[in-house]
Short mmCIF file of C-alpha atoms in Angstrom, two decimals:
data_model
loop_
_atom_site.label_atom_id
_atom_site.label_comp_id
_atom_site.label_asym_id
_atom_site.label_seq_id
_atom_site.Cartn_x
_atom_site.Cartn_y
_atom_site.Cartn_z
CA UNK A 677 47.46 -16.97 72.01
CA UNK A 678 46.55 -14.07 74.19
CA UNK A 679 42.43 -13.82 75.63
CA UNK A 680 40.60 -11.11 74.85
CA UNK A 681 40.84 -8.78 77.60
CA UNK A 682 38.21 -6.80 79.14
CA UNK A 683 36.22 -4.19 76.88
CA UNK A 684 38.06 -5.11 73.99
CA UNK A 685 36.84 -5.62 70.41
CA UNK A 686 37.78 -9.04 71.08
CA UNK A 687 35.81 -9.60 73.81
CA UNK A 688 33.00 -8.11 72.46
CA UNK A 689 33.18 -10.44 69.09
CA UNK A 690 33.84 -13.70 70.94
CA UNK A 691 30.24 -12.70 73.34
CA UNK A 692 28.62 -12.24 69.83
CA UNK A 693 29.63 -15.54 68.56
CA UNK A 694 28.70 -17.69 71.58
CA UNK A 695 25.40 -15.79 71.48
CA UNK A 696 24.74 -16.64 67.68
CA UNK A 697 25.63 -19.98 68.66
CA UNK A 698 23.25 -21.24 71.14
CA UNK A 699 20.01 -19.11 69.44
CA UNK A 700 19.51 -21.43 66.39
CA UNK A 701 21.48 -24.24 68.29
CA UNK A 702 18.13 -24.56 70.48
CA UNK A 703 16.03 -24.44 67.55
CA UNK A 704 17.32 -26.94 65.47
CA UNK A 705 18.55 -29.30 68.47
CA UNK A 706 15.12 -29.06 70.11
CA UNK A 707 13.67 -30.29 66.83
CA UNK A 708 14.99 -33.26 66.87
CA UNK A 709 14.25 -34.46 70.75
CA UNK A 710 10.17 -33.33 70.30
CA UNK A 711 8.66 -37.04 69.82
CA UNK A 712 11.22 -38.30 73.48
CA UNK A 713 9.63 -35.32 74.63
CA UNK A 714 6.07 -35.72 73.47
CA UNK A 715 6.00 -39.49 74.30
CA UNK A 716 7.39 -38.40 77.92
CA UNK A 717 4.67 -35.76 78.73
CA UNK A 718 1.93 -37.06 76.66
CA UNK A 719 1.52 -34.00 73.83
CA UNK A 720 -0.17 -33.94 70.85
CA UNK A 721 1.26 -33.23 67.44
CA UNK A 722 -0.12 -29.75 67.76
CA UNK A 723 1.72 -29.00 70.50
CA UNK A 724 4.76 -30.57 70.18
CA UNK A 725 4.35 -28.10 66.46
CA UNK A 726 4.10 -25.28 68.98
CA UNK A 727 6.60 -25.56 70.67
CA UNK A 728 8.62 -25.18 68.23
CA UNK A 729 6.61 -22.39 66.22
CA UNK A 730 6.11 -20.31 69.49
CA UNK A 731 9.91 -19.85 69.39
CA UNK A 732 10.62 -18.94 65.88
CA UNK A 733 7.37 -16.48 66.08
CA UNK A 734 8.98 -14.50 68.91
CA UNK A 735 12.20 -14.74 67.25
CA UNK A 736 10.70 -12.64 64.54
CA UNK A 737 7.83 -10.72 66.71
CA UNK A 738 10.91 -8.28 68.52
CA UNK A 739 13.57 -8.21 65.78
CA UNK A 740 13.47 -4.25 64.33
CA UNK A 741 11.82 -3.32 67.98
CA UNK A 742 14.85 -5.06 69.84
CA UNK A 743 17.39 -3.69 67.48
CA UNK A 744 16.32 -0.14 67.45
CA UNK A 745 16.08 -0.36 71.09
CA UNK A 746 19.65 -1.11 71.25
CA UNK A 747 20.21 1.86 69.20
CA UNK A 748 18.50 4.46 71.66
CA UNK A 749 20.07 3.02 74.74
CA UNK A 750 22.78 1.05 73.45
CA UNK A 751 23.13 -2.62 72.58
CA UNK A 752 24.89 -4.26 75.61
CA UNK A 753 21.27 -3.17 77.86
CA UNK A 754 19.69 -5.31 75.63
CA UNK A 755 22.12 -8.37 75.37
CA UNK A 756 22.74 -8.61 78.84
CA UNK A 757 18.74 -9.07 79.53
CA UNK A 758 18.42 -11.11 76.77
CA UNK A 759 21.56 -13.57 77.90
CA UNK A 760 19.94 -13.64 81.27
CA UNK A 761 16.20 -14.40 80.59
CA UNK A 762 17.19 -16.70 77.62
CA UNK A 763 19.52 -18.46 79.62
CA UNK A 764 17.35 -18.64 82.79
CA UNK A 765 14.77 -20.14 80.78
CA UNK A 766 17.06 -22.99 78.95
CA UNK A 767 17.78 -23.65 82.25
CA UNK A 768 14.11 -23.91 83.31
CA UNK A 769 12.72 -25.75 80.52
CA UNK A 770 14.74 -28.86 81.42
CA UNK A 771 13.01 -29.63 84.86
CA UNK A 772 9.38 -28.20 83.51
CA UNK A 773 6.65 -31.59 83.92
CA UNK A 774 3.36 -29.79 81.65
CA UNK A 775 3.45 -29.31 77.43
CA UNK A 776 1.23 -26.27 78.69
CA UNK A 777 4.47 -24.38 80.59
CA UNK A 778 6.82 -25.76 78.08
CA UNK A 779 5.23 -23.64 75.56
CA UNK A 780 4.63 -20.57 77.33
CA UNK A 781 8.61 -20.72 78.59
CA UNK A 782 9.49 -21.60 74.81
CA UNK A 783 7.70 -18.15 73.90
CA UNK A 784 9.94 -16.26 76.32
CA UNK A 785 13.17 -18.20 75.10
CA UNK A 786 12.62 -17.03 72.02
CA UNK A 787 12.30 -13.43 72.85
CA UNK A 788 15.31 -13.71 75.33
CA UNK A 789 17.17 -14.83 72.05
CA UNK A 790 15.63 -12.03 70.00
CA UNK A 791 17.42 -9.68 72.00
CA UNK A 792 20.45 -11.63 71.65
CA UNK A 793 20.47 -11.51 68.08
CA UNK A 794 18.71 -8.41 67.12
CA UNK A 795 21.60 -6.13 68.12
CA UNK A 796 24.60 -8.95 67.40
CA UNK A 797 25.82 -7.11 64.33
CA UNK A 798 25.80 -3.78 65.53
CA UNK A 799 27.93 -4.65 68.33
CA UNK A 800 30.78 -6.09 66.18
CA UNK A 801 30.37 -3.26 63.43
CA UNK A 802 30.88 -1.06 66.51
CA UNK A 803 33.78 -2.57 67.64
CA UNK A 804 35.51 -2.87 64.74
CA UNK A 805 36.97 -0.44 61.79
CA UNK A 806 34.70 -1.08 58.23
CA UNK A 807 38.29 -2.61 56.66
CA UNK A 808 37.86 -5.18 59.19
CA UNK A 809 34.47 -5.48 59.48
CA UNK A 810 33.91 -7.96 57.18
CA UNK A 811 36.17 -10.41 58.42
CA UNK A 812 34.60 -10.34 61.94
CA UNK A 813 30.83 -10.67 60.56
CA UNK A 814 32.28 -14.02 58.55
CA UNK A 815 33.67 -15.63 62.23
CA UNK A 816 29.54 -14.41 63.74
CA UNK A 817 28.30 -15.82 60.64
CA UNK A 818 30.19 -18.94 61.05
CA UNK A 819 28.87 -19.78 64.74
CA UNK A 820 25.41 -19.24 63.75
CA UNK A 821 25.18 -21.66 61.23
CA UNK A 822 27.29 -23.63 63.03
CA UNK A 823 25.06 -23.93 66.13
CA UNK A 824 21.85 -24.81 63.11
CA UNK A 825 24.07 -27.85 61.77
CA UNK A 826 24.96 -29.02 64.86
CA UNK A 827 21.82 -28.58 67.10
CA UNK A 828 20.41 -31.69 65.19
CA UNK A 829 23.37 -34.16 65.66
CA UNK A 830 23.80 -32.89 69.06
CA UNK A 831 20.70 -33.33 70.22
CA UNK A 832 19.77 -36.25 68.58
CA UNK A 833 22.96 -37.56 70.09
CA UNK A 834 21.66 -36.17 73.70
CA UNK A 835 18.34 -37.25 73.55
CA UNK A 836 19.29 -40.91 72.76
CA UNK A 837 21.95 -41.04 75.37
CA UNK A 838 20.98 -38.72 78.66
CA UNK A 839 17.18 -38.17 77.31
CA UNK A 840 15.51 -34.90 76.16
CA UNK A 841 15.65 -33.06 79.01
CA UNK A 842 19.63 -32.89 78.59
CA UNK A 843 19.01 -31.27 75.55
CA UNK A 844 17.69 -27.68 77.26
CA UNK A 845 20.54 -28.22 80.03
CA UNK A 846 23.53 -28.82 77.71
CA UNK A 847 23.70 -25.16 76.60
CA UNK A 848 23.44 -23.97 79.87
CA UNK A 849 27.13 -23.30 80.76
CA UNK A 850 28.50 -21.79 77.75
CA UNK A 851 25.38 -19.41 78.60
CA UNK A 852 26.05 -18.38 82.03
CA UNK A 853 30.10 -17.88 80.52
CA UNK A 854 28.11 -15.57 78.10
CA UNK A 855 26.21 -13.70 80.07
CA UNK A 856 29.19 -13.34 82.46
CA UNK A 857 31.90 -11.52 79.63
CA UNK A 858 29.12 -9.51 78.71
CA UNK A 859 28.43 -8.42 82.05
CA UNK A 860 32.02 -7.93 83.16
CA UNK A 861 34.23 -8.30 79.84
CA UNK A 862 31.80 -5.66 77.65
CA UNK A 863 31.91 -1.79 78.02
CA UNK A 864 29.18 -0.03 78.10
CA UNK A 865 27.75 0.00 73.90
CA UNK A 866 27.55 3.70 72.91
CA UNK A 867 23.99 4.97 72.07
CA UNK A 868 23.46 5.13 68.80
CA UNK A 869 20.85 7.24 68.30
CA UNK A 870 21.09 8.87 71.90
CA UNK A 871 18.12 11.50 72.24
CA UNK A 872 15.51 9.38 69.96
CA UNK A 873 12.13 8.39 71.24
CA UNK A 874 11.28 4.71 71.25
CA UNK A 875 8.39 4.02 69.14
CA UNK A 876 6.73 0.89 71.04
CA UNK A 877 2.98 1.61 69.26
CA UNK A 878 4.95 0.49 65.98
CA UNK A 879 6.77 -2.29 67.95
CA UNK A 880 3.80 -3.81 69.23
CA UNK A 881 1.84 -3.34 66.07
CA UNK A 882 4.78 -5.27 63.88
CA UNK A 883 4.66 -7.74 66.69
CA UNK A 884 1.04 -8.44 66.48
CA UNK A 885 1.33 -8.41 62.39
CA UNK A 886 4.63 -10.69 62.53
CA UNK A 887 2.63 -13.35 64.63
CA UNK A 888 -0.58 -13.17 62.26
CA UNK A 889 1.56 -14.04 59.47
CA UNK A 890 3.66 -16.61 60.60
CA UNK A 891 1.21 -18.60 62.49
CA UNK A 892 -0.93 -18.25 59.13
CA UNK A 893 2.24 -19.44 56.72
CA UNK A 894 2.59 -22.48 59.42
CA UNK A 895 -0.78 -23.46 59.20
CA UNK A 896 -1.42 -22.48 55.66
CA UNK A 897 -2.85 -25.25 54.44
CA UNK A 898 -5.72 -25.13 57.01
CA UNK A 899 -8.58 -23.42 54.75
CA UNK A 900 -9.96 -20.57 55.83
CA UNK A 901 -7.73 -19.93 59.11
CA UNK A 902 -4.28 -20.55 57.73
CA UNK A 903 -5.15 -18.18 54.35
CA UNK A 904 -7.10 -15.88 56.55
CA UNK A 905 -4.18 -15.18 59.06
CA UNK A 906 -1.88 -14.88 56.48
CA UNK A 907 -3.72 -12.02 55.27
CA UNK A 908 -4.27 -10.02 57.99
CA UNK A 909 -0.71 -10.22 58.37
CA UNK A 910 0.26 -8.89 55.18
CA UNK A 911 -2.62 -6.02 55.79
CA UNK A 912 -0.90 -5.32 59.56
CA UNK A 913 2.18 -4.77 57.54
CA UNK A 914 1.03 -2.32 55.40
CA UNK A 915 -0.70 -0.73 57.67
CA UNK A 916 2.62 -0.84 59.93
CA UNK A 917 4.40 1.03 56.97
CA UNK A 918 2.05 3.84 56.31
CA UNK A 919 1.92 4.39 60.26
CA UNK A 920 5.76 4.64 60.32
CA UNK A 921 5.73 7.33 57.10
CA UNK A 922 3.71 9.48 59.55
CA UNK A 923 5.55 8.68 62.98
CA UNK A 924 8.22 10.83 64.44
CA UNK A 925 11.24 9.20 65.20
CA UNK A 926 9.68 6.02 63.61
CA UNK A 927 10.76 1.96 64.63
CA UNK A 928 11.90 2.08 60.46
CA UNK A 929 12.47 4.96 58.88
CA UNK A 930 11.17 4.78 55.79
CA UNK A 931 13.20 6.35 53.93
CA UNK A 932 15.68 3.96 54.79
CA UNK A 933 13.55 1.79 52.04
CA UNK A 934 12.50 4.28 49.44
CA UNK A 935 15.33 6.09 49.33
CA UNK A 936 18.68 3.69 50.25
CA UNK A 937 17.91 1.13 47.25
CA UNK A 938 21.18 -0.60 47.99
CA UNK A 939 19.80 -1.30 51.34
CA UNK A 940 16.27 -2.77 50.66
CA UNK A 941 17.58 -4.49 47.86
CA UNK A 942 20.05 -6.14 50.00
CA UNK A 943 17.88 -7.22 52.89
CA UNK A 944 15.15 -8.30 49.86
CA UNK A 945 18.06 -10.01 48.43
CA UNK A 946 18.94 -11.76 52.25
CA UNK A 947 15.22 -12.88 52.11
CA UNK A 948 15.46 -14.85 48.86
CA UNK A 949 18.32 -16.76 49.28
CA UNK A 950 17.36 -18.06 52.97
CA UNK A 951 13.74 -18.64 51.12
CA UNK A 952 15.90 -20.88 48.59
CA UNK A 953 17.82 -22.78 51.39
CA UNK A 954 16.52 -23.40 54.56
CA UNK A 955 13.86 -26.17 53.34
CA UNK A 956 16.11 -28.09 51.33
CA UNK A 957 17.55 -29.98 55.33
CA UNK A 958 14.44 -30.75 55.70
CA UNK A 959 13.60 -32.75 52.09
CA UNK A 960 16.60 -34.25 51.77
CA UNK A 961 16.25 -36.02 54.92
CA UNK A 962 13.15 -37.43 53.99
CA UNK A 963 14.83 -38.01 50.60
CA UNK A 964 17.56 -40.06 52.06
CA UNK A 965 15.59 -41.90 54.76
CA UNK A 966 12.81 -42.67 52.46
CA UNK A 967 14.07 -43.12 48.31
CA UNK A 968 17.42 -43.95 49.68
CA UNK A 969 17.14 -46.19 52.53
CA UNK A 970 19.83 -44.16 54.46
CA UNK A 971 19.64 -44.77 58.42
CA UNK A 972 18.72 -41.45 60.52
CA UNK A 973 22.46 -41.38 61.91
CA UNK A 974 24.13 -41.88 57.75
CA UNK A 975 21.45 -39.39 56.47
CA UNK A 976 22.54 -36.72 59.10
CA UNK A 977 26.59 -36.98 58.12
CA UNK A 978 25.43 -36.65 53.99
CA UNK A 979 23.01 -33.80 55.22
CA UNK A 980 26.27 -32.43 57.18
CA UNK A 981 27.67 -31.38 53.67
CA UNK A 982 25.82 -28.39 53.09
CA UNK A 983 26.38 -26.62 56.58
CA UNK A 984 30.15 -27.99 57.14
CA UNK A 985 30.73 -25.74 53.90
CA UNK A 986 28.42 -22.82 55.01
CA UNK A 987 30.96 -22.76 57.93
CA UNK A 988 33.92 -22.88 55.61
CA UNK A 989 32.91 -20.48 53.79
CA UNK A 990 31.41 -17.81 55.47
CA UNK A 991 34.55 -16.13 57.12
CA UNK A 992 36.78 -16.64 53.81
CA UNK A 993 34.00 -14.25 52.07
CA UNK A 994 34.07 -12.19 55.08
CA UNK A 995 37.61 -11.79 54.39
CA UNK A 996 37.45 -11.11 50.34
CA UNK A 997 35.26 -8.37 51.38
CA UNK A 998 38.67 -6.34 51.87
CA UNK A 999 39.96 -7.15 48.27
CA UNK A 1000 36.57 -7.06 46.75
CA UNK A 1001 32.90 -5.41 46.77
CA UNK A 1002 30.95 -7.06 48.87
CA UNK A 1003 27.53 -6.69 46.89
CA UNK A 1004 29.48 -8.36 43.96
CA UNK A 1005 30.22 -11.14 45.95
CA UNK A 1006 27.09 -12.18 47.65
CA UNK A 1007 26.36 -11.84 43.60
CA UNK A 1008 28.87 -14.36 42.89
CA UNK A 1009 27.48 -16.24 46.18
CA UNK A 1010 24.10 -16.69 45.02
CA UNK A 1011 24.90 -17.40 41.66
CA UNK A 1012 26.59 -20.90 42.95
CA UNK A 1013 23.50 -21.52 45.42
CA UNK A 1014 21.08 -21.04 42.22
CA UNK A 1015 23.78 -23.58 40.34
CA UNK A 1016 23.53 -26.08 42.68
CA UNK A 1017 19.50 -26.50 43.18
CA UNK A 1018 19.15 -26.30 39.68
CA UNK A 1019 21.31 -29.35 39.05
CA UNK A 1020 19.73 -31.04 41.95
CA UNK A 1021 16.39 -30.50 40.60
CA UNK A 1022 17.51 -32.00 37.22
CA UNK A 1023 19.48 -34.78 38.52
CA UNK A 1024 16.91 -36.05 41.72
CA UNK A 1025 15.84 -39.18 41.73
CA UNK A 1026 15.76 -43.50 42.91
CA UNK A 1027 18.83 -43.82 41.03
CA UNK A 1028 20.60 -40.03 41.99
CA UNK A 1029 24.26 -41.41 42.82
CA UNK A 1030 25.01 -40.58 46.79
CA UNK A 1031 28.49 -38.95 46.03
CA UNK A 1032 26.49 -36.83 43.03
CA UNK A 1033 23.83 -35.50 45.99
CA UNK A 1034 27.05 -34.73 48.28
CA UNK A 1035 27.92 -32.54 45.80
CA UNK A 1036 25.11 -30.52 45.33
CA UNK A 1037 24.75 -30.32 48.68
CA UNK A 1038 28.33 -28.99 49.11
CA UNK A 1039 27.83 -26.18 46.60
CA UNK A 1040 24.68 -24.65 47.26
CA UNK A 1041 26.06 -24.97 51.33
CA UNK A 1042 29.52 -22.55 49.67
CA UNK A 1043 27.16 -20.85 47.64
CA UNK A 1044 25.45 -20.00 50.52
CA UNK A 1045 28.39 -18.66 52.99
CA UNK A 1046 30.13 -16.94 49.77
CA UNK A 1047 26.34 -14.92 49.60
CA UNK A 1048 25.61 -14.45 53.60
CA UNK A 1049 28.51 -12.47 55.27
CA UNK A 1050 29.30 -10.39 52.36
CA UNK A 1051 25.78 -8.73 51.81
CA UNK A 1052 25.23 -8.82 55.81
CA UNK A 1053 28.78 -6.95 55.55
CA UNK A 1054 26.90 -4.91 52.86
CA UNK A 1055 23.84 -4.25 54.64
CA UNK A 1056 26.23 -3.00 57.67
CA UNK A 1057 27.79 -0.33 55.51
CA UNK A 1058 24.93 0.90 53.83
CA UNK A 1059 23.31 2.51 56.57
CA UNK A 1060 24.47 5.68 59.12
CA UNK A 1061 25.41 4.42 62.76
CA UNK A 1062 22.91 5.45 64.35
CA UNK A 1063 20.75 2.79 62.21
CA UNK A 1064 23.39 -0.13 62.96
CA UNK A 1065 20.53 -1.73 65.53
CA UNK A 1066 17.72 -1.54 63.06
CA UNK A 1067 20.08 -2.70 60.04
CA UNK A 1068 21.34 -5.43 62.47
CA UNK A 1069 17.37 -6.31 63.12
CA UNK A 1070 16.47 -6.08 59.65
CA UNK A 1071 19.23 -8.83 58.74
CA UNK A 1072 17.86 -11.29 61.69
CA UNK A 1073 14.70 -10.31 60.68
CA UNK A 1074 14.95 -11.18 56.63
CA UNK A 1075 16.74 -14.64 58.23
CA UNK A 1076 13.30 -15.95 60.09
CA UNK A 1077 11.16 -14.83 57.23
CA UNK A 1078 12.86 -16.61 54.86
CA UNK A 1079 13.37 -19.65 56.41
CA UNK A 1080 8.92 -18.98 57.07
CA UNK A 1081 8.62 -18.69 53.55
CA UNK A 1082 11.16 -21.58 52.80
CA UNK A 1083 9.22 -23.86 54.96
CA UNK A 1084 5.70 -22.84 53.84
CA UNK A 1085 7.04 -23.62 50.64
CA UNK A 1086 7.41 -27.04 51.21
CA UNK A 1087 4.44 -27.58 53.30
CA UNK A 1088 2.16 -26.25 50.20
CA UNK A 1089 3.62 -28.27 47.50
CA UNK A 1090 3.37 -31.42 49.23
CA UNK A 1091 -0.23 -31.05 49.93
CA UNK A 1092 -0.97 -30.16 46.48
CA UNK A 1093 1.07 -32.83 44.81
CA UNK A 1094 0.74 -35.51 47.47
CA UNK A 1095 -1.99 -34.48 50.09
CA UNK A 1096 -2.61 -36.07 53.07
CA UNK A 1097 -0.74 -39.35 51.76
CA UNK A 1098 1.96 -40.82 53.70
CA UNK A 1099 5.32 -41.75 52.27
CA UNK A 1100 5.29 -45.45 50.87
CA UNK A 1101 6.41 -47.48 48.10
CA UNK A 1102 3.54 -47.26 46.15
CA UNK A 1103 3.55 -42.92 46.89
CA UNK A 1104 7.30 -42.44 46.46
CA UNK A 1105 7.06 -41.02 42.50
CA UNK A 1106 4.55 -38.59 43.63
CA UNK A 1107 6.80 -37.81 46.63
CA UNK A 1108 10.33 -37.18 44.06
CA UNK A 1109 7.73 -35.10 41.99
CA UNK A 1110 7.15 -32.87 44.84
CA UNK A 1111 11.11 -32.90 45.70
CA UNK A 1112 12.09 -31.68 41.82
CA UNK A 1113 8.86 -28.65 42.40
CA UNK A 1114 10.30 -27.98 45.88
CA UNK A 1115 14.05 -27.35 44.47
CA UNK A 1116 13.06 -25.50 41.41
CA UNK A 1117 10.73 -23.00 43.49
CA UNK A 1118 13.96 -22.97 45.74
CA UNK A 1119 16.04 -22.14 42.48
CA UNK A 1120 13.34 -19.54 41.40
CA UNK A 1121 13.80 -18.36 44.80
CA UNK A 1122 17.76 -17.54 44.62
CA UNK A 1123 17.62 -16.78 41.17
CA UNK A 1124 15.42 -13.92 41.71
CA UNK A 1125 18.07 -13.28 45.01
CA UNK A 1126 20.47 -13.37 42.22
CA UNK A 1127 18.53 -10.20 40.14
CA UNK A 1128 18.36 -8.01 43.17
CA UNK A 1129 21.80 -8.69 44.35
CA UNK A 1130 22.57 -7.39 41.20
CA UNK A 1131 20.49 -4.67 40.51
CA UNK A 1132 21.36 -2.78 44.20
CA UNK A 1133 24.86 -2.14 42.48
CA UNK A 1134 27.96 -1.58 44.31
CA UNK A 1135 28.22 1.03 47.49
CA UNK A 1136 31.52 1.54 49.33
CA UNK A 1137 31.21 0.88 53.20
CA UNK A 1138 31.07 3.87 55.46
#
C-alpha cells in the first residue's frame, strides 16, 4: 500500500481523521483520570467539573464562527492554528502544578480543537467528488467515535499505570505528525466564499449565548442560576437569529434555515439522535457497577459494545450512500437506535440478563453509525460550496448540543426521582426507576429524530 502523497485527497483525509481522533479522545480520556488528578493537586469537585465543562463549552462557543472562517479564507488557515495551539497546549497541560491554570489551558484546548473540527468536513467534501464523498465522511466518522470509546479505556489504563499526567502527553506525537502533514502534506484549501466579510459581532454574540446556555444546562439543577442561565441563553439565541436576518454577509444565513428544509431538518435531526445517545455511557456504567456488581475494568469491555459497532458501522453507511439516499438511511439508522432504547427501557432491571444488555447496547451503537455518516453525508450535499465551513460547523455544532442536552437529561431526572441520595442497596429501585425514565426520554428523543429524518425527504447531493 502506497502513502498518501503530498496535497493529495489522501493526505488531506488521513489529517482529518487523526484530527477527529484526538478532539473527543481528550475529552472522554481526561474524564476518567479527574479524581488521580484532583487527589494530586488538591481540587474540589467544582473544579475538577470545570475542567471538563470549560472544554466542551469552547468546543461549542467557536463552531459556526470557526467554520465560516474557514470558508472566507480557506480551511487549512484554520486547521493548521488549531493543530498547533491544541497541540501545544496537550503538551502543556501535562507539566502544569495549579487546578487554576489547568482550567484556563483546558479553555484554550478546547478552542484549539474547535478549529480542528469546525472545518473537518469541508476539507474532505473538498477533496473528494460527491460519489465518493460519502465513503470518506464514514472513515472521519469512524475515528471520531473511535477516539470517544477509547479515550476512557486508554486513559483509565494510563492513569493507573504512568499516572494522570501521561494522559495529556500520550496524544502528543500523533499531534505534532498532524500538524506536520497539514503543514507540509496539505495544499493550500480554496476559499470558499472568497470576497465575504467575516461577521465576528455575530461570532462573539453566539459565543457569549453558547456559554450562557451550556454552563446553565450543566448546572441546571442549581435554582435560580442554573434555570436563569439557561434562559438568557435561549434569549441570546434569538436575539443572535434576528441580528443575522438583518446582517450583510451574515455568520448563518438564514435562509439557509427557512428556506433549505432538508438542511435544518437534517442538522435538527443530528441533534436528536446524539440527545438520545450520548447519556446512555454514562448510566449504564453506573448500571453495571452498581445493580450488577460488574468491576470498573468488566463494565468498560460490556460498555465497549455500543461504540465498537458505531465504528463498524459508520463507514459501511458511508459507503451505501452510493447505492442509496442518504436521508433514507440515517431514516433507517435511527429507526434501529429508537428500537434498541425502547427494548432496553422495557427489559432494565436486577435480573436484565448481561448477554440481553450487550445486545441492546450493540444495536442502538449500529443504529447509531447507520444514522451519523449518512445524514452528515446529507447535510454536506445540501448546501452550495461556499457554505461547506458553516454546514461542516453546524454538524460539530448539533454534536456538542446534543450530547448538552443528553447529559442535562440525565442530571434532571435523577434529581427529581432520586435527589441528592447516593446509590445504595436500600436506593437502588429508585435508581432503575430513573434508568427506565432516562432511556425512554432517550427513545422520545430519537423517535422524534426519526420524524424529522423523515419529513426533510430525499435531496440528491450536489
Amino acid at each position: 500500500m502506497t502513502s498518501p502523497k503530498a496535497g493529495s485527497p489522501a493526505m488531506v483525509l488521513v489529517t482529518v481523521c487523526i484530527a477527529q481522533f484526538m478532539a473527543p479522545f481528550m475529552l472522554t480520556a481526561v474524564g476518567v483520570a479527574l479524581p488521580s488528578l484532583g487527589r494530586d493537586l488538591g481540587a474540589t469537585a467544582m473544579q475538577l467539573g470545570l475542567i471538563e465543562q470549560l472544554y466542551v463549552v469552547s468546543l461549542a462557543m467557536g463552531m459556526l464562527a470557526f467554520g465560516r472562517w474557514g470558508d472566507i479564507i480557506g480551511q487549512r488557515r484554520v486547521l493548521l492554528p488549531g493543530l498547533a495551539l491544541f497541540t501545544a497546549l496537550t503538551c502543556s497541560l501535562g507539566f502544569t502544578e495549579s487546578v487554576h491554570m489547568i482550567m484556563f489551558q483546558r479553555f484554550f484546548q478546547g478552542l484549539g480543537a474547535c478549529m480542528v473540527l469546525s472545518g473537518s468536513l469541508a476539507l474532505v467534501a473538498a477533496a473528494y467528488p460527491p460519489e465518493m464523498r460519502g465513503r470518506k465522511i464514514g472513515i472521519v466518522s469512524a475515528c471520531t467515535y473511535a477516539g470517544l470509546s477509547l479515550g476512557p479505556v486508554l486513559g483509565g489504563y494510563v492513569t493507573g499505570h504512568f499516572g494522570w499526567r501521561y494522559v495529556f502527553l500520550m496524544p502528543v506525537p500523533i499531534g505534532l505528525a498532524a500538524t506536520g502533514m497539514c503543514l507540509f502534506g496539505m495544499k493550500e484549501a480554496p476559499k470558499n466564499a472568497f470576497g465575504e466579510r467575516m461577521d465576528w459581532r455575530g461570532g462573539i454574540f453566539y459565543a457569549v449565548s453558547v456559554a450562557f446556555l451550556m454552563l446553565g444546562a450543566a448546572h441546571a439543577k442549581e435554582i435560580p442560576l442554573g434555570p436563569a442561565m439557561i434562559a438568557v441563553g435561549v434569549l441570546g439565541l434569538a436575539v443572535f437569529l434576528r441580528l443575522q436576518a438583518h446582517t450583510k454577509s451574515a455568520l448563518l444565513d438564514i435562509n439557509l434555515l427557512t428556506r433549505n428544509r432538508f438542511f435544518t431538518l437534517s442538522c435538527l435531526a443530528a441533534l436528536g439522535n446524539y440527545a438520545a445517545t450520548f447519556g446512555i455511557t454514562f448510566m449504564m456504567s453506573l448500571y453495571l457497577q452498581y445493580a450488577k456488581g460488574l468491576p470498573p475494568r468488566l463494565a468498560g469491555l460490556v460498555l465497549l459494545s455500543q461504540p465498537v459497532l458505531q465504528v463498524i458501522a459508520s463507514p459501511v453507511a458511508g459507503r451505501l450512500t452510493e447505492r442509496f439516499a442518504a436521508a433514507t438511511l440515517a431514516t433507517v439508522g435511527m429507526l434501529v437506535s429508537s428500537a434498541g432504547l425502547l427494548v432496553a427501557a422495557a427489559t432494565i432491571g436486577m435480573d436484565t440478563p448481561l448477554w440481553l444488555l450487550i445486545t441492546e447496547l450493540a444495536v442502538i451503537g449500529a443504529g447509531f453509525g447507520i444514522f451519523i455518516t449518512p445524514n452528515s453525508t446529507a447535510i454536506m450535499g445540501s448546501v452550495q460550496k461556499r457554505q461547506f465551513g458553516l454546514a461542516s460547523g453546524m454538524i460539530a455544532a448539533m454534536r456538542t448540543f446534543g450530547m448538552a442536552v443528553s447529559m442535562t437529561s440525565v442530571t434532571l431526572i435523577f434529581s427529581l426521582l432520586m435527589g441528592d441520595a447516593i446509590i445504595t442497596a436500600d436506593t437502588l429501585p429508585a435508581f432503575l426507576s430513573s434508568m427506565r425514565v432516562g432511556l425512554v426520554a432517550f427513545a422520545v428523543f430519537s423517535c422524534l429524530g426519526v420524524i424529522l429524518s423523515f419529513w426533510r425527504g430525499k435531496k440528491s447531493l450536489r
